PDB file of C-alpha atoms in Angstrom:
ATOM      1  CA  MET F   1       8.945   7.673  -9.757  1.00 45.00           C
ATOM      2  CA  SER F   2       9.655   4.787 -12.101  1.00 50.00           C
ATOM      3  CA  ARG F   3       6.747   2.727 -13.336  1.00 54.00           C
ATOM      4  CA  SER F   4       7.928  -0.356 -11.447  1.00 68.00           C
ATOM      5  CA  ALA F   5       8.325   1.559  -8.162  1.00 77.00           C
ATOM      6  CA  ALA F   6       4.896   3.154  -8.587  1.00 73.00           C
ATOM      7  CA  GLN F   7       3.304  -0.153  -9.462  1.00 79.00           C
ATOM      8  CA  SER F   8       4.915  -1.886  -6.474  1.00 82.00           C
ATOM      9  CA  ALA F   9       3.807   0.892  -4.115  1.00 86.00           C
ATOM     10  CA  PHE F  10       0.209   0.864  -5.322  1.00 87.00           C
ATOM     11  CA  GLU F  11       0.044  -2.937  -5.310  1.00 89.00           C
ATOM     12  CA  ALA F  12       1.390  -2.977  -1.758  1.00 91.00           C
ATOM     13  CA  LEU F  13      -1.147  -0.349  -0.692  1.00 90.00           C
ATOM     14  CA  SER F  14      -4.032  -2.239  -2.304  1.00 91.00           C
ATOM     15  CA  ASP F  15      -4.280  -4.845   0.463  1.00 94.00           C
ATOM     16  CA  PRO F  16      -6.260  -3.911   3.613  1.00 94.00           C
ATOM     17  CA  THR F  17      -3.945  -5.896   5.912  1.00 95.00           C
ATOM     18  CA  ARG F  18      -0.909  -4.076   4.558  1.00 94.00           C
ATOM     19  CA  ARG F  19      -2.682  -0.736   4.996  1.00 93.00           C
ATOM     20  CA  ARG F  20      -3.432  -1.757   8.591  1.00 95.00           C
ATOM     21  CA  ILE F  21       0.246  -2.599   9.153  1.00 95.00           C
ATOM     22  CA  LEU F  22       1.227   0.815   7.776  1.00 93.00           C
ATOM     23  CA  HIS F  23      -1.312   2.476  10.048  1.00 93.00           C
ATOM     24  CA  LEU F  24       0.083   0.645  13.078  1.00 95.00           C
ATOM     25  CA  LEU F  25       3.619   1.627  12.087  1.00 94.00           C
ATOM     26  CA  SER F  26       2.509   5.259  11.800  1.00 91.00           C
ATOM     27  CA  GLU F  27       1.542   5.171  15.484  1.00 93.00           C
ATOM     28  CA  CYS F  28       4.996   4.151  16.683  1.00 91.00           C
ATOM     29  CA  GLU F  29       8.560   4.875  15.724  1.00 89.00           C
ATOM     30  CA  GLU F  30       9.508   1.221  15.325  1.00 95.00           C
ATOM     31  CA  THR F  31       8.110  -2.189  16.269  1.00 96.00           C
ATOM     32  CA  THR F  32       8.707  -5.894  15.800  1.00 95.00           C
ATOM     33  CA  ALA F  33       6.929  -8.243  13.436  1.00 93.00           C
ATOM     34  CA  GLY F  34       5.621 -10.125  16.483  1.00 93.00           C
ATOM     35  CA  ALA F  35       4.053  -6.988  17.966  1.00 95.00           C
ATOM     36  CA  LEU F  36       2.398  -6.253  14.630  1.00 96.00           C
ATOM     37  CA  ALA F  37       1.089  -9.823  14.427  1.00 95.00           C
ATOM     38  CA  ASP F  38      -0.316  -9.522  17.960  1.00 95.00           C
ATOM     39  CA  ALA F  39      -2.130  -6.322  16.964  1.00 95.00           C
ATOM     40  CA  ILE F  40      -3.661  -7.890  13.838  1.00 94.00           C
ATOM     41  CA  ALA F  41      -5.775 -10.797  14.997  1.00 89.00           C
ATOM     42  CA  GLU F  42      -7.409 -11.416  11.595  1.00 91.00           C
ATOM     43  CA  VAL F  43      -4.310 -13.077  10.134  1.00 93.00           C
ATOM     44  CA  GLY F  44      -1.516 -15.199  11.536  1.00 93.00           C
ATOM     45  CA  ARG F  45       2.138 -14.375  12.120  1.00 93.00           C
ATOM     46  CA  THR F  46       3.245 -15.982   8.859  1.00 95.00           C
ATOM     47  CA  ALA F  47       0.787 -13.842   6.888  1.00 96.00           C
ATOM     48  CA  VAL F  48       1.979 -10.683   8.680  1.00 96.00           C
ATOM     49  CA  SER F  49       5.574 -11.591   7.812  1.00 95.00           C
ATOM     50  CA  SER F  50       4.572 -12.078   4.170  1.00 96.00           C
ATOM     51  CA  HIS F  51       2.811  -8.701   4.129  1.00 96.00           C
ATOM     52  CA  LEU F  52       5.877  -7.069   5.690  1.00 97.00           C
ATOM     53  CA  ARG F  53       8.046  -8.589   2.953  1.00 96.00           C
ATOM     54  CA  VAL F  54       5.777  -7.063   0.280  1.00 94.00           C
ATOM     55  CA  LEU F  55       5.915  -3.683   2.028  1.00 95.00           C
ATOM     56  CA  ARG F  56       9.703  -3.918   2.375  1.00 94.00           C
ATOM     57  CA  ASN F  57      10.135  -4.903  -1.299  1.00 92.00           C
ATOM     58  CA  ALA F  58       7.967  -1.931  -2.278  1.00 92.00           C
ATOM     59  CA  ASP F  59      10.284   0.249  -0.153  1.00 92.00           C
ATOM     60  CA  LEU F  60       7.396   1.392   2.057  1.00 93.00           C
ATOM     61  CA  VAL F  61       8.927   0.082   5.288  1.00 95.00           C
ATOM     62  CA  ILE F  62      12.441  -0.225   6.612  1.00 95.00           C
ATOM     63  CA  GLU F  63      13.670  -3.359   8.372  1.00 96.00           C
ATOM     64  CA  ARG F  64      16.379  -3.206  11.009  1.00 95.00           C
ATOM     65  CA  ARG F  65      17.833  -6.419  12.412  1.00 95.00           C
ATOM     66  CA  GLU F  66      19.110  -6.657  15.942  1.00 94.00           C
ATOM     67  CA  GLY F  67      20.051 -10.127  17.092  1.00 94.00           C
ATOM     68  CA  ARG F  68      17.192 -12.447  16.275  1.00 92.00           C
ATOM     69  CA  PHE F  69      14.641  -9.629  16.133  1.00 91.00           C
ATOM     70  CA  ARG F  70      13.554  -7.573  13.147  1.00 93.00           C
ATOM     71  CA  TYR F  71      12.283  -4.075  13.750  1.00 96.00           C
ATOM     72  CA  TYR F  72      10.062  -2.293  11.240  1.00 97.00           C
ATOM     73  CA  SER F  73       9.355   1.375  10.650  1.00 95.00           C
ATOM     74  CA  LEU F  74       7.818   3.472   7.896  1.00 93.00           C
ATOM     75  CA  HIS F  75      10.121   4.604   5.113  1.00 92.00           C
ATOM     76  CA  PRO F  76       9.132   8.283   4.927  1.00 84.00           C
ATOM     77  CA  ASP F  77      11.225   9.047   1.845  1.00 82.00           C
ATOM     78  CA  GLY F  78      10.304   5.977  -0.186  1.00 80.00           C
ATOM     79  CA  PRO F  79       7.927   5.638  -3.140  1.00 80.00           C
ATOM     80  CA  VAL F  80       4.964   6.417  -0.896  1.00 75.00           C
ATOM     81  CA  GLN F  81       5.846  10.117  -1.248  1.00 77.00           C
ATOM     82  CA  ASP F  82       5.641   9.841  -5.040  1.00 77.00           C
ATOM     83  CA  ALA F  83       2.380   7.882  -4.816  1.00 76.00           C
ATOM     84  CA  LEU F  84       0.964  10.528  -2.484  1.00 77.00           C
ATOM     85  CA  GLY F  85       2.013  13.288  -4.883  1.00 79.00           C
ATOM     86  CA  PHE F  86       0.358  11.448  -7.756  1.00 79.00           C
ATOM     87  CA  LEU F  87      -2.899  11.055  -5.831  1.00 79.00           C
ATOM     88  CA  GLN F  88      -2.817  14.697  -4.718  1.00 85.00           C
ATOM     89  CA  SER F  89      -2.382  15.861  -8.316  1.00 86.00           C
ATOM     90  CA  ILE F  90      -5.369  13.763  -9.420  1.00 85.00           C
ATOM     91  CA  LEU F  91      -7.472  15.146  -6.597  1.00 86.00           C
ATOM     92  CA  ALA F  92      -6.403  18.720  -7.378  1.00 85.00           C
ATOM     93  CA  GLN F  93      -7.274  18.268 -11.071  1.00 81.00           C
ATOM     94  CA  GLY F  94     -10.668  16.848 -10.124  1.00 78.00           C
ATOM     95  CA  LEU F  95     -11.373  19.775  -7.812  1.00 73.00           C
ATOM     96  CA  VAL F  96     -10.442  22.289 -10.515  1.00 70.00           C
ATOM     97  CA  ARG F  97     -12.744  20.580 -13.004  1.00 69.00           C
ATOM     98  CA  SER F  98     -15.598  20.407 -10.495  1.00 65.00           C
ATOM     99  CA  ASP F  99     -15.269  24.186  -9.958  1.00 62.00           C
ATOM    100  CA  VAL F 100     -15.759  24.695 -13.699  1.00 57.00           C
ATOM    101  CA  GLY F 101     -18.646  22.257 -14.026  1.00 57.00           C
ATOM    102  CA  GLU F 102     -18.974  18.755 -15.413  1.00 55.00           C
ATOM    103  CA  PRO F 103     -15.711  16.967 -16.249  1.00 52.00           C
ATOM    104  CA  ASP F 104     -14.850  16.766 -19.929  1.00 53.00           C
ATOM    105  CA  ARG F 105     -15.378  13.032 -20.414  1.00 53.00           C
ATOM    106  CA  ASP F 106     -14.656  13.287 -24.151  1.00 52.00           C
ATOM    107  CA  ARG F 107     -11.018  14.167 -23.382  1.00 51.00           C
ATOM    108  CA  VAL F 108     -10.439  10.891 -21.555  1.00 49.00           C
ATOM    109  CA  THR F 109      -9.345   8.439 -24.208  1.00 49.00           C
ATOM    110  CA  GLU F 110      -8.204   5.499 -22.116  1.00 54.00           C
ATOM    111  CA  VAL F 111      -8.220   4.691 -18.433  1.00 47.00           C
ATOM    112  CA  PRO F 112      -5.724   1.988 -17.445  1.00 52.00           C
ATOM    113  CA  THR F 113      -7.243  -0.759 -15.334  1.00 50.00           C
ATOM    114  CA  PRO F 114      -5.478  -3.547 -13.484  1.00 49.00           C
ATOM    115  CA  GLY F 115      -5.989  -7.051 -14.792  1.00 48.00           C
ATOM    116  CA  ARG F 116      -7.796  -7.980 -17.979  1.00 42.00           C
ATOM    117  CA  ALA F 117     -11.018  -6.265 -19.055  1.00 44.00           C
ATOM    118  CA  ASP F 118     -12.888  -9.578 -19.341  1.00 46.00           C
ATOM    119  CA  GLU F 119     -11.746 -10.741 -15.904  1.00 45.00           C
ATOM    120  CA  ALA F 120     -14.421 -10.733 -13.204  1.00 48.00           C
ATOM    121  CA  PRO F 121     -13.527  -9.007  -9.931  1.00 46.00           C
ATOM    122  CA  ARG F 122     -12.435 -11.380  -7.188  1.00 48.00           C
ATOM    123  CA  ASP F 123     -14.492 -11.656  -4.013  1.00 47.00           C
ATOM    124  CA  ARG F 124     -12.079 -10.873  -1.187  1.00 44.00           C
ATOM    125  CA  SER F 125     -14.694 -10.673   1.546  1.00 45.00           C
ATOM    126  CA  HIS F 126     -13.833 -14.061   3.036  1.00 46.00           C
ATOM    127  CA  ARG F 127     -10.533 -15.155   4.495  1.00 46.00           C
ATOM    128  CA  ALA F 128      -9.338 -18.651   5.307  1.00 47.00           C
ATOM    129  CA  SER F 129      -8.544 -19.116   8.986  1.00 41.00           C
TER     130      SER F 129
END
């Protein structure tokens, strides 16, 4: 998976509303943006459409147009498979190390973090109505 595809996938997955949309899409074969907006009362239709655009641009969902309607479904072969493989490999490595004992923290030289190191985390607990 290219760095840009991986980054887009993880950024898309980082938002709880987008994860909720993906969960809803996993429960059906295909649905409309309006049906998704009706199922997610916490945000409005415009916000759901914006989240769907991010998911589509990250290649996590597929959009099919029919007349004036847009139908969305999960993209099972998109970058999400690579992201899942990456996470599974990390988990597997962690399990192997935990079987041996304490992880070798001296071997870790640098852990990439999003944003700047001096940047305070943003409080995302409140949403504008």
